[in-house]
mmCIF file of C-alpha atoms in Angstrom:
data_model
loop_
_atom_site.group_PDB
_atom_site.id
_atom_site.type_symbol
_atom_site.label_atom_id
_atom_site.label_comp_id
_atom_site.label_asym_id
_atom_site.label_seq_id
_atom_site.Cartn_x
_atom_site.Cartn_y
_atom_site.Cartn_z
ATOM 1 C CA MET A 43 -45.470 22.653 -48.977
ATOM 2 C CA ALA A 44 -48.248 21.206 -51.138
ATOM 3 C CA ASN A 45 -45.796 19.214 -53.239
ATOM 4 C CA LEU A 46 -43.884 18.068 -50.154
ATOM 5 C CA ILE A 47 -47.118 16.821 -48.580
ATOM 6 C CA ALA A 48 -47.988 14.993 -51.803
ATOM 7 C CA ILE A 49 -44.543 13.369 -51.910
ATOM 8 C CA ALA A 50 -44.769 12.295 -48.257
ATOM 9 C CA ILE A 51 -48.266 10.827 -48.601
ATOM 10 C CA LEU A 52 -47.719 9.082 -51.929
ATOM 11 C CA SER A 53 -44.367 7.647 -50.829
ATOM 12 C CA ARG A 54 -46.118 5.836 -47.993
ATOM 13 C CA GLY A 55 -48.443 4.201 -50.539
ATOM 14 C CA PRO A 56 -51.701 4.273 -48.567
ATOM 15 C CA CYS A 57 -53.926 5.760 -51.264
ATOM 16 C CA GLY A 58 -55.178 2.615 -52.953
ATOM 17 C CA LEU A 59 -53.091 3.155 -56.087
ATOM 18 C CA SER A 60 -50.870 0.625 -57.832
ATOM 19 C CA ARG A 61 -47.095 0.793 -57.434
ATOM 20 C CA CYS A 62 -46.446 2.098 -60.972
ATOM 21 C CA ILE A 63 -49.062 4.862 -60.593
ATOM 22 C CA THR A 64 -47.537 5.837 -57.249
ATOM 23 C CA TYR A 65 -44.050 5.989 -58.784
ATOM 24 C CA TYR A 66 -45.225 8.282 -61.570
ATOM 25 C CA LEU A 67 -47.157 10.575 -59.239
ATOM 26 C CA VAL A 68 -44.230 10.845 -56.817
ATOM 27 C CA ALA A 69 -41.869 11.624 -59.710
ATOM 28 C CA ILE A 70 -44.251 14.303 -61.017
ATOM 29 C CA ALA A 71 -44.528 15.830 -57.538
ATOM 30 C CA VAL A 72 -40.718 15.874 -57.168
ATOM 31 C CA SER A 73 -40.292 17.527 -60.585
ATOM 32 C CA ASP A 74 -42.983 20.066 -59.766
ATOM 33 C CA PHE A 75 -41.267 20.847 -56.472
ATOM 34 C CA ILE A 76 -37.947 21.434 -58.264
ATOM 35 C CA VAL A 77 -39.721 23.675 -60.801
ATOM 36 C CA ILE A 78 -41.159 25.821 -58.009
ATOM 37 C CA ILE A 79 -37.784 26.126 -56.252
ATOM 38 C CA THR A 80 -35.745 26.934 -59.371
ATOM 39 C CA ALA A 81 -38.243 28.908 -61.462
ATOM 40 C CA VAL A 82 -40.167 30.761 -58.767
ATOM 41 C CA VAL A 83 -38.010 31.042 -55.648
ATOM 42 C CA LEU A 84 -34.539 31.348 -57.172
ATOM 43 C CA ASN A 85 -35.329 32.840 -60.577
ATOM 44 C CA ARG A 86 -38.389 35.063 -60.141
ATOM 45 C CA ILE A 87 -38.189 36.082 -56.469
ATOM 46 C CA GLY A 88 -34.391 36.173 -56.423
ATOM 47 C CA ARG A 89 -34.153 38.198 -59.622
ATOM 48 C CA ILE A 90 -36.792 40.773 -58.646
ATOM 49 C CA TYR A 91 -36.157 41.296 -54.922
ATOM 50 C CA PHE A 92 -32.447 40.479 -54.567
ATOM 51 C CA ARG A 93 -30.902 42.190 -57.572
ATOM 52 C CA ASP A 94 -27.492 42.629 -55.939
ATOM 53 C CA SER A 95 -27.140 39.006 -54.850
ATOM 54 C CA TYR A 96 -25.319 36.167 -56.582
ATOM 55 C CA LEU A 97 -28.634 35.020 -58.029
ATOM 56 C CA SER A 98 -28.658 38.057 -60.325
ATOM 57 C CA THR A 99 -25.299 37.237 -61.960
ATOM 58 C CA THR A 100 -25.272 35.981 -65.524
ATOM 59 C CA LEU A 101 -23.662 32.688 -64.470
ATOM 60 C CA ALA A 102 -26.442 31.966 -61.986
ATOM 61 C CA CYS A 103 -29.006 33.062 -64.556
ATOM 62 C CA ARG A 104 -27.623 30.630 -67.135
ATOM 63 C CA LEU A 105 -27.524 27.733 -64.690
ATOM 64 C CA GLY A 106 -31.003 28.598 -63.492
ATOM 65 C CA ALA A 107 -32.363 28.610 -67.037
ATOM 66 C CA VAL A 108 -31.000 25.112 -67.636
ATOM 67 C CA LEU A 109 -32.309 23.768 -64.312
ATOM 68 C CA VAL A 110 -35.749 25.279 -64.868
ATOM 69 C CA ARG A 111 -36.076 23.754 -68.312
ATOM 70 C CA CYS A 112 -34.766 20.357 -67.189
ATOM 71 C CA SER A 113 -37.261 20.109 -64.341
ATOM 72 C CA ARG A 114 -40.070 21.564 -66.474
ATOM 73 C CA ASP A 115 -39.495 19.108 -69.326
ATOM 74 C CA GLY A 116 -39.242 16.267 -66.841
ATOM 75 C CA SER A 117 -42.603 17.211 -65.336
ATOM 76 C CA VAL A 118 -44.251 17.442 -68.773
ATOM 77 C CA TRP A 119 -42.936 14.141 -70.088
ATOM 78 C CA LEU A 120 -43.693 12.371 -66.824
ATOM 79 C CA THR A 121 -47.292 13.468 -67.346
ATOM 80 C CA VAL A 122 -47.145 11.917 -70.818
ATOM 81 C CA ALA A 123 -45.615 8.725 -69.414
ATOM 82 C CA PHE A 124 -48.312 8.553 -66.752
ATOM 83 C CA THR A 125 -50.999 9.036 -69.421
ATOM 84 C CA PHE A 126 -49.479 6.271 -71.556
ATOM 85 C CA ASP A 127 -49.239 3.947 -68.561
ATOM 86 C CA ARG A 128 -52.968 4.401 -67.854
ATOM 87 C CA PHE A 129 -53.732 3.900 -71.559
ATOM 88 C CA VAL A 130 -51.887 0.564 -71.521
ATOM 89 C CA ALA A 131 -53.526 -0.498 -68.252
ATOM 90 C CA ILE A 132 -57.017 0.202 -69.548
ATOM 91 C CA CYS A 133 -56.815 -0.499 -73.294
ATOM 92 C CA CYS A 134 -54.039 -3.090 -73.724
ATOM 93 C CA GLN A 135 -54.714 -5.964 -71.371
ATOM 94 C CA ARG A 136 -52.077 -8.235 -72.905
ATOM 95 C CA LEU A 137 -49.351 -5.625 -72.518
ATOM 96 C CA LYS A 138 -50.539 -4.506 -69.088
ATOM 97 C CA ALA A 139 -48.915 -7.341 -67.135
ATOM 98 C CA LYS A 140 -45.510 -6.685 -68.715
ATOM 99 C CA TYR A 141 -45.512 -2.887 -68.869
ATOM 100 C CA CYS A 142 -47.504 -1.618 -65.857
ATOM 101 C CA LYS A 143 -44.953 -2.586 -63.217
ATOM 102 C CA GLY A 144 -42.880 -0.669 -60.714
ATOM 103 C CA LYS A 145 -39.602 -1.589 -62.439
ATOM 104 C CA THR A 146 -40.825 -0.314 -65.785
ATOM 105 C CA ALA A 147 -42.034 2.918 -64.212
ATOM 106 C CA SER A 148 -38.646 3.431 -62.509
ATOM 107 C CA LEU A 149 -36.812 2.848 -65.803
ATOM 108 C CA VAL A 150 -39.062 5.253 -67.715
ATOM 109 C CA ILE A 151 -38.665 7.932 -65.036
ATOM 110 C CA GLY A 152 -34.863 7.612 -65.128
ATOM 111 C CA ILE A 153 -34.769 7.853 -68.930
ATOM 112 C CA ILE A 154 -36.993 10.948 -68.913
ATOM 113 C CA TYR A 155 -34.803 12.727 -66.350
ATOM 114 C CA ALA A 156 -31.627 11.861 -68.296
ATOM 115 C CA LEU A 157 -32.950 12.945 -71.701
ATOM 116 C CA SER A 158 -34.427 16.159 -70.261
ATOM 117 C CA SER A 159 -31.023 17.096 -68.843
ATOM 118 C CA ILE A 160 -29.157 16.361 -72.083
ATOM 119 C CA LYS A 161 -31.675 18.169 -74.261
ATOM 120 C CA ASN A 162 -31.485 21.468 -72.304
ATOM 121 C CA VAL A 163 -27.704 21.848 -71.931
ATOM 122 C CA PRO A 164 -27.469 24.131 -75.038
ATOM 123 C CA PHE A 165 -29.605 26.750 -73.274
ATOM 124 C CA TYR A 166 -26.571 27.621 -71.169
ATOM 125 C CA PHE A 167 -24.885 29.094 -74.261
ATOM 126 C CA ILE A 168 -27.686 31.252 -75.703
ATOM 127 C CA TYR A 169 -27.469 33.986 -73.048
ATOM 128 C CA GLN A 170 -25.211 36.989 -72.576
ATOM 129 C CA PRO A 171 -25.120 39.593 -69.757
ATOM 130 C CA LEU A 172 -27.944 42.122 -69.811
ATOM 131 C CA TYR A 173 -25.449 44.642 -68.423
ATOM 132 C CA THR A 174 -22.112 44.585 -66.575
ATOM 133 C CA VAL A 175 -21.272 46.001 -63.137
ATOM 134 C CA ASN A 176 -17.604 46.091 -62.029
ATOM 135 C CA GLY A 177 -16.736 43.492 -64.620
ATOM 136 C CA VAL A 178 -19.470 41.085 -63.459
ATOM 137 C CA GLY A 179 -22.280 40.230 -65.845
ATOM 138 C CA ARG A 180 -25.784 40.778 -64.487
ATOM 139 C CA PHE A 181 -28.990 38.988 -65.534
ATOM 140 C CA CYS A 182 -29.473 37.351 -68.942
ATOM 141 C CA ASP A 183 -30.255 38.549 -72.418
ATOM 142 C CA PHE A 184 -30.557 36.490 -75.592
ATOM 143 C CA ARG A 185 -27.562 36.677 -77.893
ATOM 144 C CA VAL A 186 -28.186 38.232 -81.296
ATOM 145 C CA THR A 187 -27.075 34.968 -82.874
ATOM 146 C CA PHE A 188 -30.035 33.238 -81.211
ATOM 147 C CA TYR A 189 -32.315 35.068 -83.652
ATOM 148 C CA THR A 190 -30.019 34.976 -86.686
ATOM 149 C CA TRP A 191 -28.176 31.654 -86.761
ATOM 150 C CA PRO A 192 -30.212 28.862 -88.418
ATOM 151 C CA ILE A 193 -28.915 26.259 -85.956
ATOM 152 C CA TRP A 194 -30.471 28.139 -83.028
ATOM 153 C CA GLN A 195 -33.714 28.568 -84.942
ATOM 154 C CA VAL A 196 -33.847 24.823 -85.546
ATOM 155 C CA TYR A 197 -33.052 24.151 -81.902
ATOM 156 C CA GLU A 198 -35.802 26.484 -80.692
ATOM 157 C CA TRP A 199 -38.373 24.806 -82.919
ATOM 158 C CA LEU A 200 -37.133 21.422 -81.713
ATOM 159 C CA ASP A 201 -37.378 22.582 -78.106
ATOM 160 C CA HIS A 202 -40.981 23.740 -78.483
ATOM 161 C CA THR A 203 -41.889 20.668 -80.507
ATOM 162 C CA LEU A 204 -40.646 18.357 -77.765
ATOM 163 C CA THR A 205 -42.150 20.550 -75.030
ATOM 164 C CA PRO A 206 -45.041 21.065 -75.274
ATOM 165 C CA PHE A 207 -46.293 20.479 -78.881
ATOM 166 C CA LEU A 208 -45.615 16.730 -78.996
ATOM 167 C CA PRO A 209 -46.790 16.056 -75.403
ATOM 168 C CA PHE A 210 -49.900 18.122 -76.159
ATOM 169 C CA LEU A 211 -50.763 15.915 -79.150
ATOM 170 C CA LEU A 212 -49.850 12.660 -77.398
ATOM 171 C CA ILE A 213 -52.036 13.431 -74.398
ATOM 172 C CA LEU A 214 -54.987 14.318 -76.637
ATOM 173 C CA LEU A 215 -54.521 11.155 -78.700
ATOM 174 C CA LEU A 216 -54.105 8.810 -75.733
ATOM 175 C CA ASN A 217 -57.044 10.323 -73.881
ATOM 176 C CA ASN A 218 -59.251 10.028 -76.954
ATOM 177 C CA LEU A 219 -58.349 6.346 -77.411
ATOM 178 C CA THR A 220 -58.839 5.677 -73.708
ATOM 179 C CA VAL A 221 -62.276 7.309 -73.658
ATOM 180 C CA ARG A 222 -63.414 5.331 -76.683
ATOM 181 C CA HIS A 223 -62.241 2.081 -75.113
ATOM 182 C CA ILE A 224 -63.900 2.818 -71.757
ATOM 183 C CA LEU A 225 -67.216 3.740 -73.374
ATOM 184 C CA ALA A 226 -67.203 0.553 -75.457
ATOM 185 C CA ALA A 227 -66.204 -1.598 -72.450
ATOM 186 C CA SER A 228 -68.837 0.041 -70.243
ATOM 187 C CA ARG A 229 -71.595 -0.619 -72.761
ATOM 188 C CA ALA A 230 -70.541 -4.269 -73.117
ATOM 189 C CA ARG A 231 -70.305 -4.722 -69.335
ATOM 190 C CA ARG A 232 -73.750 -3.210 -68.791
ATOM 191 C CA ARG A 233 -75.219 -5.605 -71.348
ATOM 192 C CA LEU A 234 -73.621 -8.578 -69.594
ATOM 193 C CA ARG A 235 -74.638 -7.554 -66.090
ATOM 194 C CA GLY A 236 -78.054 -6.283 -67.068
ATOM 195 C CA ALA A 237 -79.682 -3.542 -65.059
ATOM 196 C CA ASP A 238 -77.838 -4.346 -61.837
ATOM 197 C CA ASN A 239 -74.471 -2.566 -61.928
ATOM 198 C CA ARG A 240 -74.237 -1.920 -58.214
ATOM 199 C CA GLY A 241 -71.098 -3.159 -56.489
ATOM 200 C CA ASP A 242 -69.114 -3.394 -59.726
ATOM 201 C CA MET A 243 -65.625 -2.823 -58.296
ATOM 202 C CA GLU A 244 -63.879 -3.061 -61.662
ATOM 203 C CA MET A 245 -65.905 -0.203 -63.126
ATOM 204 C CA ALA A 246 -65.430 1.797 -59.923
ATOM 205 C CA ASN A 247 -61.642 1.355 -60.131
ATOM 206 C CA ARG A 248 -61.659 2.366 -63.782
ATOM 207 C CA LYS A 249 -63.621 5.500 -62.995
ATOM 208 C CA LYS A 250 -61.198 6.381 -60.185
ATOM 209 C CA SER A 251 -58.165 6.030 -62.452
ATOM 210 C CA ILE A 252 -59.837 7.948 -65.264
ATOM 211 C CA VAL A 253 -60.823 10.860 -63.027
ATOM 212 C CA LEU A 254 -57.231 11.199 -61.828
ATOM 213 C CA LEU A 255 -55.843 10.819 -65.343
ATOM 214 C CA PHE A 256 -58.088 13.349 -67.016
ATOM 215 C CA THR A 257 -57.926 16.000 -64.333
ATOM 216 C CA ILE A 258 -54.121 16.030 -64.528
ATOM 217 C CA SER A 259 -54.101 15.890 -68.335
ATOM 218 C CA ILE A 260 -56.753 18.579 -68.882
ATOM 219 C CA SER A 261 -55.049 20.844 -66.364
ATOM 220 C CA PHE A 262 -51.792 20.452 -68.293
ATOM 221 C CA LEU A 263 -53.429 21.216 -71.646
ATOM 222 C CA LEU A 264 -55.244 24.333 -70.448
ATOM 223 C CA LEU A 265 -52.332 25.879 -68.558
ATOM 224 C CA TRP A 266 -49.844 25.323 -71.406
ATOM 225 C CA ALA A 267 -52.142 26.695 -74.125
ATOM 226 C CA SER A 268 -51.058 30.321 -73.524
ATOM 227 C CA TYR A 269 -47.387 29.283 -73.741
ATOM 228 C CA LEU A 270 -47.986 27.818 -77.181
ATOM 229 C CA GLY A 271 -49.874 30.924 -78.265
ATOM 230 C CA HIS A 272 -47.085 33.246 -77.099
ATOM 231 C CA PHE A 273 -44.419 31.220 -78.896
ATOM 232 C CA LEU A 274 -46.385 31.276 -82.165
ATOM 233 C CA TYR A 275 -46.943 35.032 -81.793
ATOM 234 C CA VAL A 276 -43.188 35.633 -81.407
ATOM 235 C CA ARG A 277 -42.386 33.478 -84.454
ATOM 236 C CA VAL A 278 -45.094 35.003 -86.679
ATOM 237 C CA THR A 279 -44.519 38.673 -85.777
ATOM 238 C CA GLY A 280 -40.726 38.437 -85.523
ATOM 239 C CA ASP A 281 -40.636 40.171 -82.129
ATOM 240 C CA GLY A 282 -37.979 38.876 -79.764
ATOM 241 C CA TYR A 283 -38.562 37.682 -76.243
ATOM 242 C CA PHE A 284 -38.595 40.481 -73.672
ATOM 243 C CA SER A 285 -35.443 40.438 -71.512
ATOM 244 C CA GLY A 286 -35.772 43.666 -69.516
ATOM 245 C CA LEU A 287 -37.160 44.336 -66.048
ATOM 246 C CA ASP A 288 -39.739 47.024 -66.860
ATOM 247 C CA PHE A 289 -42.761 45.889 -64.868
ATOM 248 C CA ASN A 290 -45.003 48.399 -66.692
ATOM 249 C CA ASP A 291 -44.139 47.243 -70.202
ATOM 250 C CA PRO A 292 -47.100 45.349 -71.770
ATOM 251 C CA ARG A 293 -44.713 42.826 -73.352
ATOM 252 C CA TYR A 294 -43.216 42.031 -69.933
ATOM 253 C CA ILE A 295 -46.671 41.675 -68.382
ATOM 254 C CA VAL A 296 -47.890 39.323 -71.117
ATOM 255 C CA GLN A 297 -44.719 37.224 -71.007
ATOM 256 C CA GLU A 298 -44.838 36.902 -67.219
ATOM 257 C CA MET A 299 -48.548 36.022 -67.327
ATOM 258 C CA VAL A 300 -47.697 33.205 -69.732
ATOM 259 C CA ASN A 301 -44.887 32.041 -67.453
ATOM 260 C CA MET A 302 -47.178 32.225 -64.430
ATOM 261 C CA LEU A 303 -49.801 29.958 -66.031
ATOM 262 C CA GLN A 304 -47.077 27.535 -67.059
ATOM 263 C CA LEU A 305 -45.695 27.432 -63.505
ATOM 264 C CA ILE A 306 -49.154 26.973 -61.992
ATOM 265 C CA SER A 307 -49.256 23.628 -63.774
ATOM 266 C CA SER A 308 -46.360 22.608 -61.515
ATOM 267 C CA CYS A 309 -48.091 23.326 -58.208
ATOM 268 C CA ASN A 310 -51.711 22.249 -58.635
ATOM 269 C CA ASN A 311 -51.358 18.462 -58.796
ATOM 270 C CA VAL A 312 -51.780 18.045 -55.045
ATOM 271 C CA PHE A 313 -55.201 19.716 -55.283
ATOM 272 C CA ILE A 314 -56.109 17.397 -58.160
ATOM 273 C CA TYR A 315 -55.202 14.379 -56.015
ATOM 274 C CA ALA A 316 -57.288 15.760 -53.169
ATOM 275 C CA VAL A 317 -60.342 16.276 -55.372
ATOM 276 C CA SER A 318 -60.192 12.965 -57.231
ATOM 277 C CA GLN A 319 -58.961 10.520 -54.556
ATOM 278 C CA ASN A 320 -60.939 9.887 -51.366
ATOM 279 C CA LYS A 321 -58.071 8.080 -49.626
ATOM 280 C CA PHE A 322 -55.679 10.884 -50.476
ATOM 281 C CA ARG A 323 -58.054 13.372 -48.843
ATOM 282 C CA GLU A 324 -58.157 11.174 -45.752
ATOM 283 C CA GLU A 325 -54.353 11.087 -45.590
ATOM 284 C CA ILE A 326 -54.152 14.878 -45.933
ATOM 285 C CA LYS A 327 -56.556 15.241 -43.022
ATOM 286 C CA LYS A 328 -54.390 12.914 -40.948
ATOM 287 C CA VAL A 329 -51.256 14.920 -41.787
ATOM 288 C CA LEU A 330 -52.916 18.239 -40.950
ATOM 289 C CA VAL A 331 -54.518 16.989 -37.740
ATOM 290 C CA CYS A 332 -51.455 15.009 -36.611
ATOM 291 C CA PRO A 333 -49.710 17.889 -34.727
ATOM 292 C CA PHE A 334 -52.887 18.595 -32.741
ATOM 293 C CA THR A 335 -53.679 14.940 -32.002
ATOM 294 C CA ALA A 336 -50.065 14.322 -30.954
ATOM 295 C CA GLY A 337 -50.203 17.261 -28.564
ATOM 296 C CA PHE A 338 -53.521 16.079 -27.176
ATOM 297 C CA LYS A 339 -52.162 12.565 -26.569
ATOM 298 C CA GLN A 340 -49.074 13.934 -24.808
ATOM 299 C CA GLU A 341 -51.243 16.093 -22.589
ATOM 300 C CA LYS A 342 -53.492 13.111 -21.807
ATOM 301 C CA VAL A 343 -50.482 10.949 -20.885
ATOM 302 C CA ARG A 344 -49.101 13.723 -18.668
ATOM 303 C CA ARG A 345 -52.380 14.043 -16.804
ATOM 304 C CA GLU A 346 -52.640 10.297 -16.318
ATOM 305 C CA LYS A 347 -49.164 10.243 -14.817
ATOM 306 C CA CYS A 348 -50.102 13.011 -12.448
#
């Protein structure tokens, strides 16, 4: 519901944000919504509580793994694209007019979705049935070749490099450059304006964009840190990923904790918008109060007619 509310509010465009920012935030909210549906509702809840349903078959498990990774990668790289867009808008004034446009944002979003889908197709072929019931494969387990064939080892390193190692580094780099530019620009602007900086709308707009940018970026970095640590632990120790359903096994608990933190990054953006954007908070209040105000107006009209 949180992501749906964010999509509805941002699509209307009443939050004082530019068109390209709105496009990126809507795309991130859509990707996050798909992540929650595929990874949490269909994969986690369906696998644990509906073990005899179609969702527990190996075919559904394979398709679900691909869909989860496509939507997850899309969400991550859209965050990177949003960070780069804000970097250009703040630090590259000459490029800003050409790049920070709605058409460019739409093109970038389409390319990210397409590349994320192509990149994750091989994941369909790395799984085998965990066990078989009446000739039907159930759940997913990694094939032995996934750990032994060099091509799969290269692909796994490539997968983790593209998501989230490279985005991690790009976000840190872009944020560092943006901060340095803002600090330098703020010092120069204060010198020009002197002691009176009240009513400086340009600096206020910059601060608003930066608060939104850094809250989303820092949230992403913190929540993905455990995922990186778990991957490095598996590669260094040589232990495979846990594929069973033993809820008391420490390896299962650790792996699911890592997955939980990763998935939280796909459902907290609406709260970030609410904290950092005054107009977004106002729109949320309108949406929440709307059913009650509508009922009150109908009752008032009915009484007037009587």
